[in-house]
Coordinates of C-alpha atoms in Angstrom, one line a residue:
M883 CA 7.8 -11.1 -11.3
R884 CA 5.7 -14.2 -10.7
G885 CA 3.0 -15.1 -13.1
V886 CA 1.0 -12.8 -15.3
S887 CA -0.6 -9.8 -13.6
W888 CA -3.6 -7.8 -14.5
L889 CA -1.7 -4.5 -14.3
L890 CA 1.0 -5.8 -16.7
L891 CA -1.6 -6.8 -19.2
G892 CA -3.5 -3.6 -18.9
S893 CA -0.5 -1.4 -19.3
V894 CA 0.5 -2.7 -22.8
G895 CA -0.8 0.4 -24.6
L896 CA 1.0 -0.3 -27.8
S897 CA -1.6 -2.6 -29.4
L898 CA -5.1 -1.4 -30.2
S899 CA -6.7 -4.4 -28.4
A900 CA -4.8 -3.5 -25.2
Q901 CA -5.8 0.1 -25.5
A902 CA -9.4 -0.8 -25.6
H903 CA -9.2 -2.5 -22.2
T904 CA -7.0 0.0 -20.4
T905 CA -8.6 1.0 -17.0
R906 CA -7.2 3.0 -14.2
V907 CA -8.2 4.6 -10.8
V908 CA -11.7 3.3 -10.1
D909 CA -14.3 5.3 -8.1
G910 CA -11.9 8.2 -8.0
T911 CA -12.5 12.0 -8.2
E912 CA -11.1 14.2 -10.9
T913 CA -8.0 16.2 -9.7
K914 CA -7.7 19.9 -10.1
A915 CA -5.5 21.5 -12.8
G916 CA -2.0 21.9 -11.3
E917 CA -2.7 19.8 -8.2
W918 CA -0.1 17.2 -9.0
P919 CA 2.6 19.0 -11.0
F920 CA 5.2 16.2 -10.7
I921 CA 2.9 13.3 -11.9
M922 CA 3.7 12.4 -15.5
H923 CA 2.6 9.9 -18.1
I924 CA 4.3 8.3 -21.1
I925 CA 2.7 8.6 -24.5
N926 CA 3.4 7.0 -27.9
P927 CA 3.0 9.9 -30.4
R928 CA 3.1 7.4 -33.3
I929 CA -0.4 6.1 -32.5
T930 CA -2.9 8.0 -34.5
N931 CA -6.1 6.2 -33.8
G932 CA -6.9 5.5 -30.1
S933 CA -5.3 6.5 -26.8
Q934 CA -1.6 7.4 -26.9
H935 CA -1.2 6.9 -23.1
I936 CA 1.0 4.0 -22.0
C937 CA 2.0 4.3 -18.4
G938 CA 2.3 6.8 -15.5
G939 CA 5.3 7.9 -13.6
G940 CA 6.8 10.7 -11.5
Y941 CA 9.3 13.5 -12.2
L942 CA 12.4 13.5 -9.9
G943 CA 14.2 16.6 -11.2
G944 CA 17.3 17.1 -13.3
G945 CA 15.5 15.8 -16.4
I946 CA 15.0 12.4 -14.7
A947 CA 11.7 10.5 -14.3
V948 CA 10.7 7.2 -12.8
T949 CA 8.3 4.6 -14.0
A950 CA 7.7 0.8 -13.9
K951 CA 10.3 -1.3 -15.8
H952 CA 7.5 -3.4 -17.4
C953 CA 6.3 -0.2 -19.1
I954 CA 9.6 0.0 -21.1
F955 CA 9.6 -1.4 -24.6
P956 CA 13.2 -1.1 -25.8
S957 CA 12.4 -0.9 -29.5
E958 CA 10.0 2.0 -29.0
I959 CA 10.9 3.8 -25.8
L960 CA 13.2 6.4 -27.3
G961 CA 10.5 7.5 -29.7
N962 CA 8.0 8.1 -26.9
L963 CA 7.4 11.3 -24.9
V964 CA 6.8 12.1 -21.2
C965 CA 4.2 14.6 -20.4
I966 CA 4.5 16.2 -16.9
G967 CA 1.9 17.7 -14.6
N968 CA -1.0 17.6 -17.1
Q969 CA -4.5 17.1 -15.8
S970 CA -5.6 15.7 -19.2
T971 CA -3.8 13.1 -21.3
T972 CA -4.7 15.1 -24.4
N973 CA -2.6 18.1 -23.2
R974 CA 0.7 18.3 -25.1
N975 CA 2.0 21.6 -23.6
N976 CA 4.5 20.0 -21.2
C977 CA 5.9 17.0 -23.0
Y978 CA 9.5 16.0 -23.5
P979 CA 11.4 13.4 -25.5
I980 CA 13.1 10.4 -23.8
I981 CA 16.8 10.4 -24.6
D982 CA 18.0 7.6 -22.4
V983 CA 16.6 4.8 -20.2
E984 CA 18.0 2.7 -17.4
S985 CA 16.1 -0.3 -16.0
F986 CA 17.0 -1.9 -12.7
A987 CA 19.0 -5.0 -13.6
G988 CA 18.8 -8.0 -11.3
T989 CA 16.5 -9.6 -8.8
T990 CA 18.3 -8.9 -5.6
I991 CA 19.5 -5.9 -3.6
G992 CA 22.2 -7.3 -1.3
T993 CA 20.8 -10.6 -0.3
Q994 CA 17.1 -9.6 -0.5
S995 CA 14.8 -10.7 -3.3
V996 CA 13.2 -7.8 -5.2
S997 CA 10.8 -7.5 -8.1
G998 CA 13.2 -5.1 -9.9
D999 CA 10.2 -3.4 -11.5
L1000 CA 11.7 0.1 -11.7
A1001 CA 13.1 2.2 -14.5
L1002 CA 14.5 5.7 -14.9
L1003 CA 14.0 7.9 -17.9
R1004 CA 16.2 10.7 -19.0
L1005 CA 14.3 13.6 -20.6
S1006 CA 15.5 16.5 -22.8
G1007 CA 14.4 20.1 -22.3
V1008 CA 12.6 20.0 -19.0
P1009 CA 12.8 23.5 -17.4
V1010 CA 14.7 23.7 -14.1
E1011 CA 11.6 25.2 -12.3
Q1012 CA 9.5 22.1 -13.0
P1013 CA 8.2 20.8 -9.6
V1014 CA 9.7 17.5 -8.5
M1015 CA 8.5 14.5 -6.6
T1016 CA 9.9 13.6 -3.2
I1017 CA 10.8 9.9 -2.6
P1018 CA 11.6 8.4 0.8
T1019 CA 14.7 6.8 2.2
L1020 CA 14.6 3.5 4.0
S1021 CA 14.4 5.3 7.4
D1022 CA 11.5 7.4 6.0
E1023 CA 9.7 4.3 5.0
A1024 CA 10.1 2.7 8.4
Q1025 CA 7.8 5.4 9.8
M1026 CA 4.8 4.3 7.6
L1027 CA 2.0 2.5 9.4
D1028 CA 0.3 -0.8 8.5
N1029 CA -2.9 1.0 7.6
E1030 CA -1.3 4.2 6.4
P1031 CA -3.8 6.4 4.4
L1032 CA -2.6 6.6 0.8
T1033 CA -3.6 8.5 -2.3
A1034 CA -3.8 6.5 -5.5
L1035 CA -3.5 8.4 -8.8
G1036 CA -4.1 7.5 -12.4
Y1037 CA -5.5 8.4 -15.8
G1038 CA -8.4 6.5 -17.4
S1039 CA -11.4 4.4 -16.7
T1040 CA -13.6 4.7 -13.6
S1041 CA -15.0 1.1 -13.7
Y1042 CA -13.7 -2.4 -13.3
T1043 CA -16.8 -4.1 -15.0
S1044 CA -16.9 -2.1 -18.2
Y1045 CA -14.7 0.4 -20.0
I1046 CA -15.6 3.9 -19.1
P1047 CA -12.7 6.0 -20.3
S1048 CA -11.5 9.2 -18.6
D1049 CA -8.9 11.5 -20.1
T1050 CA -8.2 13.3 -16.8
L1051 CA -6.0 12.5 -13.8
R1052 CA -8.1 11.0 -11.0
Q1053 CA -7.4 10.2 -7.4
R1054 CA -8.8 8.0 -4.6
Q1055 CA -8.0 7.5 -1.0
I1056 CA -7.0 3.9 -0.1
S1057 CA -5.0 2.2 2.7
R1058 CA -1.9 0.1 3.0
Q1059 CA -2.3 -3.7 3.5
S1060 CA -0.1 -6.0 5.5
D1061 CA 2.4 -8.3 3.8
A1062 CA 0.4 -11.3 5.1
A1063 CA -2.8 -10.1 3.3
C1064 CA -0.8 -9.5 0.2
E1065 CA 0.8 -13.0 0.3
Q1066 CA -2.6 -14.6 0.8
A1067 CA -4.1 -12.7 -2.2
F1068 CA -1.2 -13.8 -4.5
G1069 CA -1.1 -17.4 -3.1
L1070 CA 2.4 -16.9 -1.8
A1071 CA 4.0 -18.7 1.1
T1072 CA 4.3 -16.7 4.3
G1073 CA 7.4 -14.5 4.2
S1074 CA 8.1 -15.1 0.5
M1075 CA 6.9 -11.8 -1.0
E1076 CA 9.7 -9.6 -2.4
V1077 CA 10.7 -7.0 0.1
D1078 CA 10.4 -4.1 -2.3
Y1079 CA 6.6 -4.4 -2.5
L1080 CA 4.1 -2.4 -0.6
C1081 CA 0.5 -3.6 -0.8
A1082 CA -2.8 -1.7 -0.8
A1083 CA -6.3 -3.0 -0.8
R1084 CA -8.3 -2.2 -3.8
A1085 CA -11.7 -3.4 -2.6
S1086 CA -14.2 -2.0 -5.1
Y1087 CA -12.0 1.0 -6.0
G1088 CA -8.4 2.1 -6.4
S1089 CA -5.6 1.2 -8.9
A1090 CA -6.4 -1.0 -11.8
P1091 CA -5.0 -2.2 -15.2
G1092 CA -3.1 0.6 -17.0
D1093 CA -2.0 2.5 -13.9
S1094 CA 1.4 0.9 -14.0
G1095 CA 4.2 3.3 -13.1
T1096 CA 1.9 5.9 -11.5
P1097 CA 3.1 7.0 -8.0
L1098 CA 1.2 6.2 -4.8
I1099 CA 1.3 9.1 -2.3
Y1100 CA 1.5 9.2 1.5
W1101 CA 1.5 12.4 3.6
R1102 CA 3.8 13.8 6.3
N1103 CA 3.2 17.2 7.8
G1104 CA 0.9 18.1 5.0
R1105 CA 3.6 17.2 2.4
P1106 CA 3.1 14.6 -0.3
I1107 CA 5.8 11.8 -0.5
A1108 CA 5.8 9.1 -3.1
A1109 CA 5.6 5.7 -1.3
G1110 CA 6.1 3.8 -4.6
I1111 CA 4.7 3.1 -8.0
V1112 CA 2.0 0.8 -9.3
S1113 CA 3.5 -2.6 -10.4
D1114 CA 1.0 -5.4 -10.5
G1115 CA -2.0 -6.9 -8.7
Q1116 CA -4.7 -9.5 -8.5
N1117 CA -7.6 -10.7 -6.3
G1118 CA -8.3 -7.1 -5.1
I1119 CA -4.8 -6.4 -4.0
T1120 CA -2.4 -4.0 -5.7
R1121 CA 1.4 -4.3 -5.3
Y1122 CA 3.5 -1.1 -5.5
V1123 CA 7.3 -1.0 -5.8
R1124 CA 8.5 1.1 -2.9
F1125 CA 11.4 3.4 -3.3
G1126 CA 13.5 3.0 -0.2
L1127 CA 15.5 0.0 -1.2
Y1128 CA 16.2 1.6 -4.6
H1129 CA 17.3 5.0 -3.3
D1130 CA 21.0 4.3 -3.8
W1131 CA 20.4 2.9 -7.3
I1132 CA 18.4 5.9 -8.3
A1133 CA 21.1 8.2 -6.9
A1134 CA 23.8 6.4 -8.8
V1135 CA 22.0 6.5 -12.1
A1136 CA 21.2 10.2 -11.6
Q1137 CA 24.9 11.0 -10.8
S1138 CA 26.1 9.1 -13.9
W1139 CA 23.7 11.0 -16.1
L1140 CA 24.2 14.5 -14.5
H1141 CA 27.9 14.3 -13.7
P1142 CA 29.5 11.5 -15.9
Q1143 CA 33.1 10.9 -14.7
S1144 CA 34.3 10.4 -18.3
E1145 CA 33.3 13.9 -19.3
P1146 CA 34.9 17.2 -18.3
E1147 CA 33.2 19.5 -15.7
P1148 CA 30.0 20.9 -17.3
Q1149 CA 30.0 24.4 -18.5
Y1150 CA 26.9 26.6 -18.5
Q1151 CA 26.1 29.5 -20.7
L1152 CA 23.8 32.1 -19.1
L1153 CA 21.6 34.3 -21.2
L1154 CA 20.6 37.3 -19.2
P1155 CA 17.2 38.9 -19.8
D1156 CA 16.8 42.6 -20.4
Q1157 CA 16.2 43.4 -16.7
S1158 CA 17.8 46.0 -14.5
Q1159 CA 18.6 43.4 -11.8
P1160 CA 18.6 39.9 -13.3
Q1161 CA 19.6 36.9 -11.1
V1162 CA 21.7 33.9 -11.7
V1163 CA 20.1 30.8 -10.1
L1164 CA 22.3 27.9 -9.2
R1165 CA 20.2 24.8 -8.6
L1166 CA 21.7 22.3 -6.1
S1167 CA 20.6 18.7 -5.9
N1168 CA 21.3 16.2 -3.2
W1169 CA 20.7 12.7 -4.5
S1170 CA 22.2 10.9 -1.5
A1171 CA 20.4 9.3 1.4
M1172 CA 22.1 11.7 3.9
T1173 CA 21.8 15.4 4.7
R1174 CA 24.6 17.4 3.1
S1175 CA 26.0 20.8 3.8
L1176 CA 26.9 23.7 1.5
T1177 CA 30.4 24.2 2.8
G1178 CA 31.8 26.6 0.2
L1179 CA 30.9 29.0 -2.6
S1180 CA 33.3 31.1 -4.5
T1181 CA 33.6 33.4 -7.5
A1182 CA 36.4 35.4 -9.1
A1183 CA 37.7 38.4 -7.1
D1184 CA 36.3 40.9 -9.7
S1185 CA 33.1 39.0 -10.2
P1186 CA 29.9 41.0 -10.9
L1187 CA 28.0 38.2 -9.1
E1188 CA 27.1 39.1 -5.6
L1189 CA 27.1 36.1 -3.2
P1190 CA 23.8 35.9 -1.2
D1191 CA 23.4 35.7 2.5
P1192 CA 23.6 32.0 3.5
Q1193 CA 21.1 30.0 1.5
C1194 CA 20.8 26.3 1.0
S1195 CA 23.2 25.7 3.9
T1196 CA 21.8 22.2 4.3
L1197 CA 20.2 19.9 1.8
A1198 CA 18.0 17.1 3.1
P1199 CA 18.1 13.6 1.5
N1200 CA 16.7 13.7 -2.1
S1201 CA 16.1 17.4 -2.0
R1202 CA 16.8 20.5 -4.2
C1203 CA 17.5 24.1 -3.4
S1204 CA 17.8 27.1 -5.7
L1205 CA 20.6 29.5 -4.8
A1206 CA 20.1 33.0 -6.2
L1207 CA 23.1 35.2 -7.0
A1208 CA 22.5 38.8 -7.9
L1209 CA 24.4 41.0 -10.3
K1210 CA 26.1 43.9 -8.5
K1211 CA 27.2 45.7 -11.7
T1212 CA 26.0 45.9 -15.3
I1213 CA 27.4 43.4 -17.8
S1214 CA 27.9 44.6 -21.4
G1215 CA 28.7 42.1 -24.1
R1216 CA 29.9 38.5 -23.5
Y1217 CA 31.0 37.5 -20.0
S1218 CA 32.4 34.2 -18.8
E1219 CA 33.1 33.1 -15.2
Q1220 CA 33.5 29.9 -13.2
I1221 CA 31.4 29.5 -10.0
G1222 CA 32.7 26.9 -7.5
Y1223 CA 30.6 25.3 -4.8
Q1224 CA 31.2 22.5 -2.3
L1225 CA 28.7 20.0 -0.8
D1226 CA 30.5 18.5 2.2
T1227 CA 33.8 17.4 0.6
E1228 CA 32.5 17.2 -3.0
V1229 CA 33.7 20.1 -5.1
H1230 CA 31.8 21.3 -8.2

């Protein structure tokens, strides 16, 4: 990225001096508990005096989270934790260790210049029922308006002029700005801004130093969609890395982590609770940019698993679906079975 930005400086939460100046969504209102279950933040548990908060992010499912690349400090990132869905940064009830990280490498996608300020985190132990964040494809992004209403989210201070800390997640309605206004604010030549940036006016409120990596939300049919994440800003304009251009990269990294080609097909051990009619839940994920169809599902001929009526028959881009299989007879002792399913021509 060009120059030194105020969000980059504010997000360096590893030094005590940086922590003291960390500020976030200004003139925002406090969110309700559970209102944003997929919003997450990175903490450094080794800090014992001062805020442990480093950056924000969003949970994508499958143990994978997204944040800004400039939030990643290679020497310390694997010792940090990601806390998901907490209203307060002091809540440690839903925090998970980072076991791998993949930062976008490069400054172009095809022939287009990009900031590259995006990174994925692989987490350990996240339950499958954890709510996930929806990210748009390029075609989804094309439907956004120049002055699209947006929801800025972040943890921390409520002032630009002085440090007034807040330990709770806050939100503020802002609006999208044109590329021309963004280029003027950053002193860039017309048409020279990286194509992966989406700009929003801060005016006297909105995102601020320390919000790096936190998602920016737009709405379609009452449904929240993450337009991008906080990257940098100056002169009252914030730049957010938008997801559309990175959709294929995100999908490729997710596939390499969830289904590595060098490893055998994954095997799952199911521990059934003491219930009269427990269910087996198969969680399907479509990380591609296209709609996919569930074209096949099979079990052994003598399987105690009862196939459901058609469920999850189609999966929209970047979507998940939970397929419930019921037990049609009692299982006593240890039982092992392979379940096969097919998404279009891809067999699992």
